[in-house]
Amino acid sequence: PWAHTYPHLARPGPQGDFLKEALGWWDRRLKGWQNMAENIPRVRLYLQDSAAPQTSYDHRSGQWVGFDRWPPDEVEMRQWAVSNDALSPSSAIPSRSCAPVSLSTPLANAYHGPEWLPHGVGPELPPDQSIEDSGALCFDSEVLSEPLLLCGAPGLNLRLRASSAGALQVRLVDLRPDGSAARMTYAVLNLNHHLGLSDPMPMSVNEWITVSLHMDSMAQVIPAGHRLRLAISTQAWPLIWPAARNMRIEVATESIRLHLPVLNRTPETLEQDKANEVVLSPPPLSLVWERPVRRDRKMVTDQNGWTERTYLKDDGAYRIDEHGMTADARGLLTYRSFRDDPLSAEASYGYQIRHSRDHWNVTVECDLRVSCNAQQFLVNGDFRALEDGELVADRPVAFKVRRRWV
């Protein structure tokens, strides 16, 4: 469940006993100690319980489990399909053709989505998916009569045709009895790469193609009483940059095949791995905080049609007692676009990092703006270094990057 940092420190909890496991491995492999390090499970994962959607968690309930091979023998890929706009196990669906369904997702549809690289602090995770689902093709299952344990990477195959080459986003959503919709995993694919990521080719416009996507690996229990949702959309900005032209797709719904990695066990019959019950971590540094950590994300749409999302990432300012060093860091990320014009998309990043001690004070600053036209990405910015508040180095940047396959 962790964000981008070390397992023994990361949020949300529970943390993993990374230091003990790493030390045991090095002692076994470098020192030759017979400490049984090779006898730990080859794969250890945290099987999460269902949770109401939040943009930040302190803890996710669940259980640790270990396997000696991957994928485990207990995992079976089960195929689901779509019939009458509903998602069901494919063995229960008669084979027949349906009229294609079309979609062109509004550009601003995913502004409420997650940050690209969450660090476990602040509103960075996917919120309730209801807003994003409103601009997507959604296929829901019946209410589950028994728990479904998903463990691995779901896959999706479908046939579609598109008015132009753009990006496809698919999401697997846990529809909870309280009406909330929690994203479990997702994938995005530039359709110029539909034949393979290593071999981009211009997509054939308005011709039927077969598309395959592999979603991020997951491990989660979907309880009885919940439903599954498969959501397909044609925009994911600002998670990924929009294509130069808005894409409209037609999907042959009878071609949809969702492949789910199902762990053929129940939560009660799983043997829990207890290695992470006690997590070792070195004592924290003694810090004196001069400014607290602050995270603030806002989204506004003005009366002229501009939509903007800002994310304040203030890491605060603190002094380390041991040697008196003060660290101060803050940043502001801004994404904006105008109505449904993909060429209006722009992103701005501003960061400042300062270190000081006694009479020594240095600061580095960065301001960067990325915009685009139909042929290029335009990058403009400035990098500055200051000592005692005086500018000692300044490097402006301005360059263009040709749009290739995007």
Short mmCIF file of C-alpha atoms in Angstrom, two decimals:
data_model
loop_
_atom_site.label_atom_id
_atom_site.label_comp_id
_atom_site.label_asym_id
_atom_site.label_seq_id
_atom_site.Cartn_x
_atom_site.Cartn_y
_atom_site.Cartn_z
CA PRO A 1 0.00 0.00 0.00
CA TRP A 2 2.99 2.29 0.26
CA ALA A 3 3.88 5.54 -1.40
CA HIS A 4 7.31 6.36 -2.84
CA THR A 5 9.74 5.82 0.03
CA TYR A 6 11.33 3.06 2.12
CA PRO A 7 8.93 0.33 3.34
CA HIS A 8 9.82 0.78 7.03
CA LEU A 9 8.90 4.47 6.85
CA ALA A 10 6.20 4.70 4.19
CA ARG A 11 2.57 5.63 4.54
CA PRO A 12 -0.05 4.37 4.54
CA GLY A 13 0.66 1.68 7.11
CA PRO A 14 1.33 -1.02 7.88
CA GLN A 15 5.04 -0.64 7.27
CA GLY A 16 7.32 -3.49 6.22
CA ASP A 17 10.38 -4.70 8.13
CA PHE A 18 12.70 -3.71 5.30
CA LEU A 19 15.86 -3.12 7.35
CA LYS A 20 15.77 -6.53 9.04
CA GLU A 21 15.15 -8.33 5.75
CA ALA A 22 17.84 -6.38 3.88
CA LEU A 23 20.41 -6.94 6.66
CA GLY A 24 19.61 -10.64 6.75
CA TRP A 25 20.08 -10.91 2.99
CA TRP A 26 23.46 -9.13 3.04
CA ASP A 27 24.67 -11.16 6.02
CA ARG A 28 23.77 -14.37 4.18
CA ARG A 29 25.15 -13.43 0.75
CA LEU A 30 28.22 -11.36 1.69
CA LYS A 31 29.29 -12.83 5.04
CA GLY A 32 28.09 -16.36 4.47
CA TRP A 33 26.17 -16.49 7.72
CA GLN A 34 23.77 -19.42 7.99
CA ASN A 35 20.85 -17.24 9.08
CA MET A 36 18.15 -18.99 6.99
CA ALA A 37 17.61 -15.80 4.95
CA GLU A 38 16.96 -17.94 1.88
CA ASN A 39 14.00 -19.57 3.61
CA ILE A 40 11.80 -16.49 3.69
CA PRO A 41 8.94 -16.44 1.14
CA ARG A 42 10.15 -15.49 -2.33
CA VAL A 43 7.14 -13.19 -2.66
CA ARG A 44 5.59 -11.35 0.25
CA LEU A 45 2.59 -9.08 -0.31
CA TYR A 46 -0.05 -7.21 1.62
CA LEU A 47 -3.58 -8.26 0.73
CA GLN A 48 -5.62 -5.12 1.33
CA ASP A 49 -9.19 -5.01 2.53
CA SER A 50 -11.70 -2.84 0.72
CA ALA A 51 -11.58 0.76 1.92
CA ALA A 52 -13.67 3.85 1.28
CA PRO A 53 -11.92 6.13 -1.24
CA GLN A 54 -9.71 8.79 0.33
CA THR A 55 -6.92 10.95 -1.06
CA SER A 56 -4.74 10.03 1.93
CA TYR A 57 -4.65 7.13 4.41
CA ASP A 58 -2.78 6.59 7.65
CA HIS A 59 -3.38 2.84 7.48
CA ARG A 60 -4.94 0.23 5.19
CA SER A 61 -6.36 -2.86 6.88
CA GLY A 62 -5.48 -6.26 5.46
CA GLN A 63 -3.05 -9.13 5.99
CA TRP A 64 0.47 -10.13 4.97
CA VAL A 65 0.77 -13.33 2.96
CA GLY A 66 3.80 -15.09 1.48
CA PHE A 67 4.30 -17.29 -1.58
CA ASP A 68 7.26 -19.36 -2.75
CA ARG A 69 6.63 -18.76 -6.45
CA TRP A 70 5.03 -16.14 -8.69
CA PRO A 71 2.39 -16.35 -9.83
CA PRO A 72 1.27 -18.66 -7.03
CA ASP A 73 -0.39 -21.95 -7.91
CA GLU A 74 -3.50 -20.67 -6.12
CA VAL A 75 -3.94 -17.76 -8.58
CA GLU A 76 -6.17 -18.42 -11.58
CA MET A 77 -6.80 -15.98 -14.43
CA ARG A 78 -10.57 -15.77 -14.84
CA GLN A 79 -12.17 -14.15 -17.84
CA TRP A 80 -15.06 -11.72 -17.58
CA ALA A 81 -16.95 -10.15 -20.46
CA VAL A 82 -19.68 -7.58 -21.20
CA SER A 83 -23.24 -8.37 -22.18
CA ASN A 84 -26.19 -5.96 -22.11
CA ASP A 85 -23.80 -3.32 -20.74
CA ALA A 86 -23.05 -5.47 -17.67
CA LEU A 87 -19.82 -7.14 -16.57
CA SER A 88 -20.06 -10.88 -15.85
CA PRO A 89 -17.95 -14.05 -15.84
CA SER A 90 -17.66 -14.92 -19.54
CA SER A 91 -18.94 -18.48 -19.02
CA ALA A 92 -22.34 -16.98 -18.17
CA ILE A 93 -22.58 -14.77 -21.28
CA PRO A 94 -24.03 -15.88 -24.63
CA SER A 95 -21.93 -14.99 -27.67
CA ARG A 96 -23.64 -12.35 -29.79
CA SER A 97 -22.88 -9.08 -31.53
CA CYS A 98 -23.98 -5.71 -30.19
CA ALA A 99 -24.00 -2.23 -31.66
CA PRO A 100 -20.71 -0.42 -30.89
CA VAL A 101 -20.79 2.26 -28.18
CA SER A 102 -18.93 5.53 -28.66
CA LEU A 103 -17.12 7.86 -26.29
CA SER A 104 -15.09 11.06 -26.26
CA THR A 105 -14.12 11.98 -22.71
CA PRO A 106 -14.08 15.70 -21.77
CA LEU A 107 -10.54 17.05 -21.35
CA ALA A 108 -11.14 18.16 -17.75
CA ASN A 109 -12.68 14.84 -16.73
CA ALA A 110 -9.66 13.57 -14.75
CA TYR A 111 -8.64 16.76 -12.94
CA HIS A 112 -9.83 15.16 -9.71
CA GLY A 113 -7.48 12.22 -10.28
CA PRO A 114 -4.37 11.27 -8.28
CA GLU A 115 -0.88 12.70 -8.34
CA TRP A 116 1.57 10.85 -10.58
CA LEU A 117 4.08 9.96 -7.82
CA PRO A 118 2.50 9.95 -4.34
CA HIS A 119 4.83 10.30 -1.35
CA GLY A 120 2.30 9.37 1.32
CA VAL A 121 1.78 12.91 2.59
CA GLY A 122 -1.26 14.95 1.65
CA PRO A 123 -4.11 14.51 -0.88
CA GLU A 124 -2.31 12.45 -3.54
CA LEU A 125 -4.34 9.25 -3.99
CA PRO A 126 -7.43 8.61 -6.17
CA PRO A 127 -10.59 10.17 -4.72
CA ASP A 128 -14.08 8.78 -5.20
CA GLN A 129 -14.28 7.77 -8.86
CA SER A 130 -17.84 8.98 -9.42
CA ILE A 131 -16.74 12.23 -11.08
CA GLU A 132 -14.25 10.52 -13.39
CA ASP A 133 -16.72 7.73 -14.14
CA SER A 134 -19.22 10.31 -15.42
CA GLY A 135 -17.04 10.80 -18.50
CA ALA A 136 -16.24 7.14 -19.06
CA LEU A 137 -17.81 3.99 -20.46
CA CYS A 138 -18.69 2.00 -17.35
CA PHE A 139 -19.60 -1.67 -17.14
CA ASP A 140 -20.72 -2.92 -13.74
CA SER A 141 -21.08 -6.43 -12.39
CA GLU A 142 -23.89 -7.84 -10.36
CA VAL A 143 -23.53 -7.77 -6.59
CA LEU A 144 -20.91 -10.33 -5.58
CA SER A 145 -22.33 -13.26 -3.65
CA GLU A 146 -18.93 -14.20 -2.19
CA PRO A 147 -15.59 -12.45 -1.65
CA LEU A 148 -13.28 -12.03 -4.63
CA LEU A 149 -9.55 -12.00 -3.88
CA LEU A 150 -7.57 -10.31 -6.66
CA CYS A 151 -3.84 -10.91 -6.58
CA GLY A 152 -1.73 -9.92 -9.61
CA ALA A 153 -2.06 -7.81 -12.74
CA PRO A 154 -5.51 -7.64 -14.39
CA GLY A 155 -5.56 -7.51 -18.17
CA LEU A 156 -8.01 -6.19 -20.75
CA ASN A 157 -8.57 -7.02 -24.42
CA LEU A 158 -11.04 -5.22 -26.66
CA ARG A 159 -11.67 -4.07 -30.21
CA LEU A 160 -12.18 -0.43 -31.06
CA ARG A 161 -11.82 2.14 -33.77
CA ALA A 162 -10.74 5.73 -33.18
CA SER A 163 -11.09 9.06 -34.96
CA SER A 164 -7.43 9.85 -34.17
CA ALA A 165 -4.60 8.43 -32.12
CA GLY A 166 -4.86 9.24 -28.42
CA ALA A 167 -4.53 7.65 -25.02
CA LEU A 168 -6.87 5.07 -23.56
CA GLN A 169 -7.28 4.82 -19.80
CA VAL A 170 -8.91 1.82 -18.12
CA ARG A 171 -9.68 1.56 -14.40
CA LEU A 172 -10.88 -1.28 -12.20
CA VAL A 173 -13.18 0.11 -9.51
CA ASP A 174 -14.61 -1.29 -6.29
CA LEU A 175 -18.27 -0.24 -6.07
CA ARG A 176 -19.08 -0.30 -2.38
CA PRO A 177 -22.54 -0.73 -0.80
CA ASP A 178 -22.37 2.83 0.61
CA GLY A 179 -22.37 4.16 -2.98
CA SER A 180 -18.70 5.15 -3.08
CA ALA A 181 -16.38 4.07 -5.89
CA ALA A 182 -12.75 3.26 -5.06
CA ARG A 183 -10.11 2.79 -7.76
CA MET A 184 -8.11 -0.40 -7.26
CA THR A 185 -5.81 -0.36 -10.30
CA TYR A 186 -5.51 1.19 -13.76
CA ALA A 187 -3.60 1.29 -17.04
CA VAL A 188 -3.06 3.81 -19.82
CA LEU A 189 -2.06 3.13 -23.41
CA ASN A 190 -1.13 5.43 -26.29
CA LEU A 191 -2.90 3.79 -29.24
CA ASN A 192 0.14 4.40 -31.44
CA HIS A 193 1.70 1.70 -29.23
CA HIS A 194 -1.13 -0.81 -29.50
CA LEU A 195 1.15 -3.26 -31.36
CA GLY A 196 3.79 -3.02 -28.64
CA LEU A 197 5.55 -0.40 -26.55
CA SER A 198 8.87 -1.02 -28.32
CA ASP A 199 7.39 -0.69 -31.81
CA PRO A 200 5.22 2.45 -32.15
CA MET A 201 3.38 2.79 -35.44
CA PRO A 202 0.79 5.30 -36.64
CA MET A 203 -2.62 4.00 -35.67
CA SER A 204 -5.00 3.35 -38.55
CA VAL A 205 -7.72 5.98 -38.15
CA ASN A 206 -11.33 4.73 -38.16
CA GLU A 207 -10.25 1.12 -38.61
CA TRP A 208 -10.99 -1.64 -36.13
CA ILE A 209 -7.97 -2.64 -34.06
CA THR A 210 -7.40 -5.02 -31.16
CA VAL A 211 -6.03 -3.44 -28.00
CA SER A 212 -4.47 -5.17 -24.99
CA LEU A 213 -3.65 -3.48 -21.69
CA HIS A 214 -2.03 -4.76 -18.51
CA MET A 215 -3.05 -2.94 -15.38
CA ASP A 216 -0.80 -2.33 -12.40
CA SER A 217 -0.44 -5.30 -10.06
CA MET A 218 -2.76 -5.32 -7.07
CA ALA A 219 -3.70 -7.41 -4.05
CA GLN A 220 -7.13 -6.70 -2.61
CA VAL A 221 -10.22 -8.40 -1.25
CA ILE A 222 -13.56 -7.32 -2.77
CA PRO A 223 -16.14 -8.47 -0.21
CA ALA A 224 -19.50 -10.03 -0.89
CA GLY A 225 -22.10 -7.32 -1.39
CA HIS A 226 -19.76 -5.18 -3.52
CA ARG A 227 -19.68 -4.85 -7.32
CA LEU A 228 -16.88 -4.50 -9.85
CA ARG A 229 -16.72 -1.70 -12.39
CA LEU A 230 -14.63 -1.53 -15.55
CA ALA A 231 -14.27 2.11 -16.65
CA ILE A 232 -12.84 3.14 -20.05
CA SER A 233 -12.01 6.76 -20.94
CA THR A 234 -10.12 8.69 -23.60
CA GLN A 235 -8.54 11.37 -21.38
CA ALA A 236 -6.36 11.20 -18.27
CA TRP A 237 -4.99 14.77 -18.14
CA PRO A 238 -3.15 15.87 -16.05
CA LEU A 239 -1.99 12.35 -15.11
CA ILE A 240 -0.73 12.04 -18.69
CA TRP A 241 -0.45 14.72 -21.40
CA PRO A 242 -3.39 14.89 -23.82
CA ALA A 243 -2.95 14.02 -27.49
CA ALA A 244 -2.89 16.86 -30.00
CA ARG A 245 -6.45 16.02 -31.10
CA ASN A 246 -9.37 14.85 -29.02
CA MET A 247 -10.09 11.21 -29.76
CA ARG A 248 -13.50 9.62 -30.18
CA ILE A 249 -13.65 5.85 -29.98
CA GLU A 250 -16.21 3.19 -30.80
CA VAL A 251 -15.96 0.01 -28.75
CA ALA A 252 -17.29 -3.38 -29.77
CA THR A 253 -18.59 -4.35 -26.34
CA GLU A 254 -18.90 -8.05 -27.22
CA SER A 255 -15.10 -8.07 -27.71
CA ILE A 256 -14.31 -6.91 -24.16
CA ARG A 257 -12.45 -9.52 -22.13
CA LEU A 258 -11.34 -8.64 -18.63
CA HIS A 259 -8.78 -11.07 -17.18
CA LEU A 260 -8.80 -11.12 -13.38
CA PRO A 261 -6.06 -12.80 -11.30
CA VAL A 262 -8.21 -14.56 -8.67
CA LEU A 263 -6.66 -16.09 -5.58
CA ASN A 264 -8.64 -19.27 -4.98
CA ARG A 265 -8.74 -18.88 -1.23
CA THR A 266 -10.83 -17.06 1.33
CA PRO A 267 -9.31 -14.50 3.70
CA GLU A 268 -9.98 -16.87 6.60
CA THR A 269 -8.02 -19.77 5.06
CA LEU A 270 -4.91 -17.75 4.18
CA GLU A 271 -1.89 -18.35 6.36
CA GLN A 272 -0.73 -14.95 7.56
CA ASP A 273 2.93 -14.01 7.22
CA LYS A 274 3.93 -12.57 10.60
CA ALA A 275 7.37 -11.26 9.62
CA ASN A 276 6.17 -7.64 9.64
CA GLU A 277 4.34 -7.68 12.97
CA VAL A 278 7.28 -5.79 14.51
CA VAL A 279 9.01 -3.27 12.24
CA LEU A 280 12.47 -2.06 13.17
CA SER A 281 13.39 1.54 12.44
CA PRO A 282 16.29 3.69 13.65
CA PRO A 283 15.40 6.42 16.15
CA PRO A 284 14.33 9.59 14.37
CA LEU A 285 16.48 12.70 14.33
CA SER A 286 15.73 15.32 16.94
CA LEU A 287 14.09 18.12 14.94
CA VAL A 288 12.92 21.60 15.82
CA TRP A 289 10.15 22.58 13.41
CA GLU A 290 10.11 26.19 12.25
CA ARG A 291 7.28 25.71 9.73
CA PRO A 292 4.96 22.68 9.59
CA VAL A 293 4.48 20.42 6.59
CA ARG A 294 1.49 21.49 4.51
CA ARG A 295 -0.28 19.96 1.53
CA ASP A 296 -3.14 21.74 -0.23
CA ARG A 297 -4.75 20.77 -3.54
CA LYS A 298 -7.37 22.93 -5.25
CA MET A 299 -9.27 22.80 -8.52
CA VAL A 300 -11.22 25.69 -10.02
CA THR A 301 -13.00 26.35 -13.32
CA ASP A 302 -13.53 30.02 -14.11
CA GLN A 303 -16.41 31.57 -16.03
CA ASN A 304 -14.33 31.75 -19.21
CA GLY A 305 -13.72 28.01 -19.36
CA TRP A 306 -10.21 27.65 -17.90
CA THR A 307 -9.78 24.74 -15.48
CA GLU A 308 -6.81 24.77 -13.13
CA ARG A 309 -5.48 22.38 -10.50
CA THR A 310 -2.83 23.54 -8.03
CA TYR A 311 -0.97 21.40 -5.54
CA LEU A 312 1.03 23.08 -2.80
CA LYS A 313 3.79 20.75 -1.59
CA ASP A 314 5.32 22.47 1.42
CA ASP A 315 7.73 20.12 3.21
CA GLY A 316 8.12 22.62 6.01
CA ALA A 317 11.28 23.95 7.63
CA TYR A 318 13.16 22.26 10.46
CA ARG A 319 16.48 22.40 12.30
CA ILE A 320 18.43 19.25 13.11
CA ASP A 321 19.52 19.52 16.72
CA GLU A 322 22.61 17.37 16.36
CA HIS A 323 24.48 19.77 14.09
CA GLY A 324 22.23 22.80 13.64
CA MET A 325 21.48 22.41 9.92
CA THR A 326 18.17 23.93 8.80
CA ALA A 327 16.31 22.47 5.82
CA ASP A 328 13.45 24.30 4.10
CA ALA A 329 11.63 23.04 0.98
CA ARG A 330 8.41 23.92 -0.79
CA GLY A 331 6.90 23.60 -4.24
CA LEU A 332 3.81 24.45 -6.26
CA LEU A 333 2.51 22.33 -9.15
CA THR A 334 -0.06 23.86 -11.49
CA TYR A 335 -1.95 22.25 -14.37
CA ARG A 336 -4.44 24.13 -16.54
CA SER A 337 -6.37 23.84 -19.78
CA PHE A 338 -9.12 25.65 -21.67
CA ARG A 339 -12.41 23.84 -22.23
CA ASP A 340 -11.83 20.88 -24.59
CA ASP A 341 -8.77 22.30 -26.36
CA PRO A 342 -5.88 19.83 -25.85
CA LEU A 343 -3.37 22.35 -27.22
CA SER A 344 -4.15 24.68 -24.31
CA ALA A 345 -2.74 22.22 -21.77
CA GLU A 346 0.16 23.55 -19.74
CA ALA A 347 2.00 22.55 -16.59
CA SER A 348 4.07 24.76 -14.27
CA TYR A 349 6.43 23.66 -11.54
CA GLY A 350 8.05 25.92 -8.96
CA TYR A 351 10.41 24.62 -6.27
CA GLN A 352 12.65 26.18 -3.65
CA ILE A 353 15.10 24.31 -1.41
CA ARG A 354 17.17 26.11 1.23
CA HIS A 355 19.87 24.81 3.61
CA SER A 356 21.48 26.96 6.28
CA ARG A 357 23.66 26.73 9.36
CA ASP A 358 25.14 29.49 11.50
CA HIS A 359 26.09 32.22 9.01
CA TRP A 360 25.93 29.96 5.93
CA ASN A 361 22.78 30.05 3.78
CA VAL A 362 22.28 28.58 0.28
CA THR A 363 19.13 28.27 -1.83
CA VAL A 364 18.31 26.64 -5.16
CA GLU A 365 15.17 27.65 -7.05
CA CYS A 366 13.48 26.22 -10.12
CA ASP A 367 10.60 27.55 -12.21
CA LEU A 368 9.55 25.48 -15.21
CA ARG A 369 6.63 25.72 -17.62
CA VAL A 370 5.65 23.13 -20.24
CA SER A 371 3.12 23.94 -22.97
CA CYS A 372 2.48 22.60 -26.45
CA ASN A 373 1.27 23.08 -29.98
CA ALA A 374 0.31 20.44 -32.53
CA GLN A 375 3.93 19.69 -33.45
CA GLN A 376 6.00 20.39 -30.32
CA PHE A 377 6.29 20.60 -26.58
CA LEU A 378 7.62 23.97 -25.42
CA VAL A 379 9.77 24.08 -22.29
CA ASN A 380 10.69 27.38 -20.64
CA GLY A 381 12.17 27.96 -17.24
CA ASP A 382 14.88 29.26 -14.98
CA PHE A 383 17.26 27.63 -12.48
CA ARG A 384 18.82 29.87 -9.84
CA ALA A 385 21.37 29.46 -7.05
CA LEU A 386 21.64 31.94 -4.20
CA GLU A 387 24.08 32.36 -1.32
CA ASP A 388 23.08 34.54 1.62
CA GLY A 389 20.21 35.82 -0.52
CA GLU A 390 22.52 36.95 -3.36
CA LEU A 391 22.14 35.46 -6.83
CA VAL A 392 25.34 33.58 -7.73
CA ALA A 393 24.16 31.54 -10.73
CA ASP A 394 21.23 31.78 -13.13
CA ARG A 395 20.50 29.36 -15.96
CA PRO A 396 17.43 30.11 -18.06
CA VAL A 397 16.23 27.31 -20.33
CA ALA A 398 14.09 27.43 -23.47
CA PHE A 399 13.81 24.53 -25.87
CA LYS A 400 11.35 22.55 -27.95
CA VAL A 401 10.72 18.81 -28.10
CA ARG A 402 9.10 17.31 -31.17
CA ARG A 403 5.88 15.43 -30.50
CA ARG A 404 6.54 11.83 -31.41
CA TRP A 405 3.57 9.48 -31.26
CA VAL A 406 1.71 11.75 -28.80
#
